[in-house]
Short mmCIF file of C-alpha atoms in Angstrom, two decimals:
data_model
loop_
_atom_site.label_atom_id
_atom_site.label_comp_id
_atom_site.label_asym_id
_atom_site.label_seq_id
_atom_site.Cartn_x
_atom_site.Cartn_y
_atom_site.Cartn_z
CA UNK D 1 -15.94 -60.26 2.91
CA UNK D 2 -13.06 -60.66 5.36
CA UNK D 3 -12.97 -63.66 7.63
CA UNK D 4 -12.05 -63.33 11.27
CA UNK D 5 -9.64 -65.38 13.33
CA UNK D 6 -11.11 -67.59 14.66
CA UNK D 7 -13.69 -67.85 11.83
CA UNK D 8 -17.19 -66.66 12.61
CA UNK D 9 -19.96 -69.29 12.53
CA UNK D 10 -21.90 -69.29 9.24
CA UNK D 11 -25.11 -68.38 11.04
CA UNK D 12 -23.62 -65.02 11.97
CA UNK D 13 -23.03 -63.81 8.43
CA UNK D 14 -24.81 -66.18 5.99
CA UNK D 15 -28.58 -66.41 5.37
CA UNK D 16 -30.28 -69.21 7.29
CA UNK D 17 -33.41 -71.27 6.82
CA UNK D 18 -35.42 -68.43 8.32
CA UNK D 19 -34.14 -66.03 5.67
CA UNK D 20 -34.65 -68.52 2.81
CA UNK D 21 -38.09 -70.12 3.17
CA UNK D 22 -39.92 -72.23 0.59
CA UNK D 23 -43.14 -70.25 0.44
CA UNK D 24 -43.41 -67.89 -2.52
CA UNK D 25 -46.93 -66.63 -3.08
CA UNK D 26 -45.98 -65.20 -6.47
CA UNK D 27 -44.58 -68.48 -7.79
CA UNK D 28 -47.07 -69.85 -10.36
CA UNK D 29 -48.40 -73.37 -10.35
CA UNK D 30 -49.22 -75.88 -7.66
CA UNK D 31 -48.49 -79.63 -7.62
CA UNK D 32 -51.18 -81.82 -9.15
CA UNK D 33 -52.61 -84.74 -7.20
CA UNK D 34 -50.05 -87.23 -8.49
CA UNK D 35 -47.19 -84.92 -7.47
CA UNK D 36 -48.67 -84.93 -3.97
CA UNK D 37 -49.38 -88.66 -3.64
CA UNK D 38 -46.23 -90.15 -5.17
CA UNK D 39 -43.83 -88.23 -2.88
CA UNK D 40 -46.07 -89.17 0.05
CA UNK D 41 -45.69 -92.88 -0.75
CA UNK D 42 -41.92 -92.46 -1.05
CA UNK D 43 -41.84 -90.74 2.35
CA UNK D 44 -43.96 -93.41 4.02
CA UNK D 45 -41.80 -96.29 2.77
CA UNK D 46 -38.32 -94.73 3.11
CA UNK D 47 -36.84 -96.38 6.21
CA UNK D 48 -33.09 -97.11 5.93
CA UNK D 49 -32.26 -99.64 8.65
CA UNK D 50 -28.72 -98.32 9.16
CA UNK D 51 -29.89 -94.83 10.15
CA UNK D 52 -32.09 -94.04 13.16
CA UNK D 53 -35.40 -92.37 12.39
CA UNK D 54 -34.30 -89.09 13.98
CA UNK D 55 -31.26 -88.91 11.64
CA UNK D 56 -33.22 -89.02 8.39
CA UNK D 57 -34.86 -86.09 6.65
CA UNK D 58 -37.11 -86.38 3.61
CA UNK D 59 -38.91 -83.62 1.77
CA UNK D 60 -40.96 -82.90 -1.31
CA UNK D 61 -41.54 -79.62 -3.09
CA UNK D 62 -39.23 -77.85 -0.62
CA UNK D 63 -36.72 -75.21 -1.64
CA UNK D 64 -33.19 -76.61 -1.70
CA UNK D 65 -30.58 -73.82 -1.46
CA UNK D 66 -27.28 -75.05 -2.82
CA UNK D 67 -24.77 -72.23 -3.52
CA UNK D 68 -23.46 -69.94 -0.80
CA UNK D 69 -22.08 -67.60 -3.47
CA UNK D 70 -25.63 -67.16 -4.79
CA UNK D 71 -27.74 -67.63 -1.66
CA UNK D 72 -31.06 -66.89 -3.37
CA UNK D 73 -30.63 -69.63 -5.97
CA UNK D 74 -32.55 -72.80 -5.24
CA UNK D 75 -34.02 -75.93 -6.80
CA UNK D 76 -37.27 -77.58 -5.77
CA UNK D 77 -36.95 -81.38 -6.11
CA UNK D 78 -40.12 -83.42 -6.30
CA UNK D 79 -38.64 -85.59 -3.53
CA UNK D 80 -35.29 -85.91 -1.81
CA UNK D 81 -33.78 -87.64 1.19
CA UNK D 82 -30.87 -86.72 3.44
CA UNK D 83 -29.32 -89.29 5.77
CA UNK D 84 -27.14 -88.53 8.77
CA UNK D 85 -28.80 -85.18 9.46
CA UNK D 86 -31.22 -84.42 12.33
CA UNK D 87 -34.86 -84.97 11.43
CA UNK D 88 -35.64 -81.51 12.84
CA UNK D 89 -33.73 -78.32 12.20
CA UNK D 90 -31.36 -77.86 15.14
CA UNK D 91 -33.24 -80.88 16.59
CA UNK D 92 -36.26 -78.78 17.47
CA UNK D 93 -38.10 -77.26 14.50
CA UNK D 94 -39.74 -78.29 11.23
CA UNK D 95 -37.85 -76.93 8.25
CA UNK D 96 -38.98 -74.02 6.11
CA UNK D 97 -36.38 -74.97 3.48
CA UNK D 98 -33.14 -76.93 3.21
CA UNK D 99 -30.06 -74.69 3.24
CA UNK D 100 -27.01 -76.83 2.50
CA UNK D 101 -24.38 -74.49 3.95
CA UNK D 102 -26.27 -74.45 7.25
CA UNK D 103 -27.02 -78.18 7.35
CA UNK D 104 -23.58 -79.43 6.34
CA UNK D 105 -25.04 -82.56 4.68
CA UNK D 106 -26.20 -82.75 1.06
CA UNK D 107 -29.09 -84.91 -0.18
CA UNK D 108 -28.26 -88.57 -0.71
CA UNK D 109 -30.96 -89.32 -3.26
CA UNK D 110 -33.18 -87.07 -5.38
CA UNK D 111 -36.28 -88.16 -7.30
CA UNK D 112 -37.79 -86.08 -10.09
CA UNK D 113 -41.20 -86.91 -11.57
CA UNK D 114 -40.97 -85.98 -15.23
CA UNK D 115 -43.42 -83.57 -16.77
CA UNK D 116 -43.52 -82.45 -20.42
CA UNK D 117 -42.40 -78.96 -19.43
CA UNK D 118 -39.48 -80.03 -17.23
CA UNK D 119 -38.25 -83.25 -18.83
CA UNK D 120 -35.32 -81.78 -20.74
CA UNK D 121 -33.96 -79.90 -17.74
CA UNK D 122 -34.42 -82.87 -15.43
CA UNK D 123 -32.40 -85.03 -17.83
CA UNK D 124 -29.64 -82.48 -18.42
CA UNK D 125 -30.64 -81.80 -22.01
CA UNK D 126 -30.99 -78.03 -21.79
CA UNK D 127 -28.46 -75.25 -22.24
CA UNK D 128 -28.33 -72.07 -20.21
CA UNK D 129 -26.79 -68.65 -20.53
CA UNK D 130 -23.64 -68.05 -18.52
CA UNK D 131 -25.43 -65.56 -16.27
CA UNK D 132 -28.33 -67.90 -15.52
CA UNK D 133 -28.56 -70.33 -12.57
CA UNK D 134 -27.44 -73.90 -13.32
CA UNK D 135 -29.96 -76.54 -14.31
CA UNK D 136 -31.20 -79.21 -11.91
CA UNK D 137 -28.89 -81.76 -13.50
CA UNK D 138 -25.89 -79.50 -13.02
CA UNK D 139 -26.80 -78.75 -9.42
CA UNK D 140 -27.30 -82.41 -8.47
CA UNK D 141 -24.27 -83.68 -10.39
CA UNK D 142 -21.63 -80.96 -10.08
CA UNK D 143 -22.51 -78.77 -7.12
CA UNK D 144 -24.27 -80.96 -4.55
CA UNK D 145 -22.83 -84.19 -5.95
CA UNK D 146 -25.93 -86.16 -4.99
CA UNK D 147 -24.92 -89.86 -5.10
CA UNK D 148 -28.19 -91.10 -6.65
CA UNK D 149 -30.54 -89.29 -9.00
CA UNK D 150 -33.77 -90.99 -10.10
CA UNK D 151 -36.27 -89.83 -12.72
CA UNK D 152 -39.65 -91.38 -13.41
CA UNK D 153 -42.09 -90.76 -16.25
CA UNK D 154 -45.55 -91.63 -15.03
CA UNK D 155 -46.99 -91.47 -18.56
CA UNK D 156 -44.75 -94.25 -19.87
CA UNK D 157 -43.83 -95.86 -16.50
CA UNK D 158 -40.20 -95.49 -17.52
CA UNK D 159 -37.79 -95.46 -14.58
CA UNK D 160 -34.20 -94.25 -14.96
CA UNK D 161 -31.50 -93.97 -12.31
CA UNK D 162 -28.09 -92.33 -12.31
CA UNK D 163 -25.22 -92.87 -9.91
CA UNK D 164 -22.41 -90.41 -9.34
CA UNK D 165 -19.15 -92.00 -10.44
CA UNK D 166 -16.15 -89.71 -10.37
CA UNK D 167 -17.26 -86.31 -11.60
CA UNK D 168 -20.37 -87.30 -13.55
CA UNK D 169 -23.54 -89.35 -13.50
CA UNK D 170 -23.56 -92.81 -15.06
CA UNK D 171 -26.91 -94.31 -15.98
CA UNK D 172 -27.57 -97.63 -14.29
CA UNK D 173 -29.15 -100.72 -15.77
CA UNK D 174 -32.39 -101.47 -13.96
CA UNK D 175 -33.45 -105.11 -14.15
CA UNK D 176 -37.19 -105.34 -13.50
CA UNK D 177 -37.24 -101.54 -13.06
CA UNK D 178 -35.52 -101.74 -9.69
CA UNK D 179 -32.43 -100.15 -8.19
CA UNK D 180 -30.70 -101.42 -5.04
CA UNK D 181 -28.77 -98.85 -2.97
CA UNK D 182 -26.44 -100.71 -0.66
CA UNK D 183 -25.37 -97.66 1.37
CA UNK D 184 -28.84 -97.34 2.88
CA UNK D 185 -29.90 -101.00 2.53
CA UNK D 186 -32.94 -100.03 0.51
CA UNK D 187 -34.14 -100.52 -3.02
CA UNK D 188 -36.43 -98.42 -5.16
CA UNK D 189 -38.68 -99.89 -7.81
CA UNK D 190 -42.02 -99.87 -9.60
CA UNK D 191 -44.92 -101.39 -7.69
CA UNK D 192 -48.31 -102.09 -9.25
CA UNK D 193 -51.01 -101.56 -6.68
CA UNK D 194 -53.68 -99.39 -5.15
CA UNK D 195 -52.53 -96.35 -3.18
CA UNK D 196 -54.97 -93.70 -2.00
CA UNK D 197 -57.63 -95.25 -4.23
CA UNK D 198 -55.59 -95.19 -7.44
CA UNK D 199 -54.45 -98.44 -9.07
CA UNK D 200 -51.30 -97.79 -11.11
CA UNK D 201 -47.55 -98.21 -11.06
CA UNK D 202 -45.96 -96.31 -8.21
CA UNK D 203 -42.40 -95.71 -7.10
CA UNK D 204 -41.86 -97.47 -3.80
CA UNK D 205 -39.01 -98.58 -1.52
CA UNK D 206 -38.29 -102.23 -0.76
CA UNK D 207 -36.05 -104.11 1.67
CA UNK D 208 -33.09 -106.49 1.27
CA UNK D 209 -35.43 -109.46 0.84
CA UNK D 210 -37.26 -107.75 -2.01
CA UNK D 211 -40.37 -107.07 0.08
CA UNK D 212 -42.17 -103.79 -0.42
CA UNK D 213 -41.97 -101.69 2.72
CA UNK D 214 -45.42 -101.12 4.14
CA UNK D 215 -47.11 -97.80 4.69
CA UNK D 216 -48.32 -97.00 8.23
CA UNK D 217 -51.86 -97.96 7.19
CA UNK D 218 -50.70 -101.27 5.73
CA UNK D 219 -48.68 -102.08 8.82
CA UNK D 220 -51.68 -101.34 11.01
CA UNK D 221 -53.94 -103.60 8.92
CA UNK D 222 -51.34 -106.36 9.04
CA UNK D 223 -51.13 -106.10 12.82
CA UNK D 224 -54.92 -106.27 13.13
CA UNK D 225 -54.98 -109.36 10.91
CA UNK D 226 -52.37 -111.03 13.12
CA UNK D 227 -54.39 -110.25 16.22
CA UNK D 228 -57.51 -111.66 14.56
CA UNK D 229 -55.69 -114.89 13.65
CA UNK D 230 -54.38 -115.27 17.22
CA UNK D 231 -57.88 -114.76 18.59
CA UNK D 232 -59.33 -117.35 16.22
CA UNK D 233 -56.65 -119.91 17.17
CA UNK D 234 -57.25 -119.29 20.86
CA UNK D 235 -61.00 -119.66 20.34
CA UNK D 236 -60.52 -123.02 18.63
CA UNK D 237 -58.21 -124.26 21.40
CA UNK D 238 -60.66 -123.27 24.14
CA UNK D 239 -63.60 -124.86 22.37
CA UNK D 240 -61.59 -128.05 21.93
CA UNK D 241 -61.32 -128.09 25.73
CA UNK D 242 -65.06 -127.59 26.06
CA UNK D 243 -64.78 -123.94 27.04
CA UNK D 244 -66.86 -121.32 25.28
CA UNK D 245 -64.67 -118.20 25.13
CA UNK D 246 -66.05 -114.84 26.18
CA UNK D 247 -64.02 -111.93 24.84
CA UNK D 248 -66.46 -109.28 25.95
CA UNK D 249 -68.39 -106.74 23.94
CA UNK D 250 -65.31 -105.70 21.90
CA UNK D 251 -65.35 -109.00 20.06
CA UNK D 252 -69.02 -108.94 19.07
#
């Protein structure tokens, strides 16, 4: 294909998000409940303080198109985050897929939840024929050069993390099964607790003080508890002055 002078915009001659969606009715298999809930918890607690909310995009089970020379090739990470990119496609629409040559920004962190059938590929332990698409490991490490790649085995609660150093991934030591990522001022670690009714170890983001970042529901409960404490203190102060407080029917 010949390029013009000046060069034509990629959207004029390369497939876009609309041409490369994620939905494939013939693709077998659907995520199990864990593969739905764990990415949801990661999404709810991923809040890098050095990026505004409208410049962060997170996705799970979404087609990630990575090679303009093979525009139909894609990977489907269990969860990934991109920072410094508009939350909405062209700042107006929810994405059908993530097409790297249209977005101009590659994922910053990818999380894969290991399964018996995908473990070897996720850990870069498989070989492929020369005419076959690259493995996930090869795509994340050599093509997209994703700075951080995290894998978690829910059956053994074994967390591993790899950081891109030079041209390859180096496995990081994880004290207390936690990894701190200074670029986004967030850490990722294993949290034992109840989420969506299930008590187990979950992957969850935490802040610079080591506090687990709350979900929207947790933040709402915490705010209600604060309001209740303020009301109780005010009630005690009024009664100490001989005044019986009347907060109306809402407080009954």
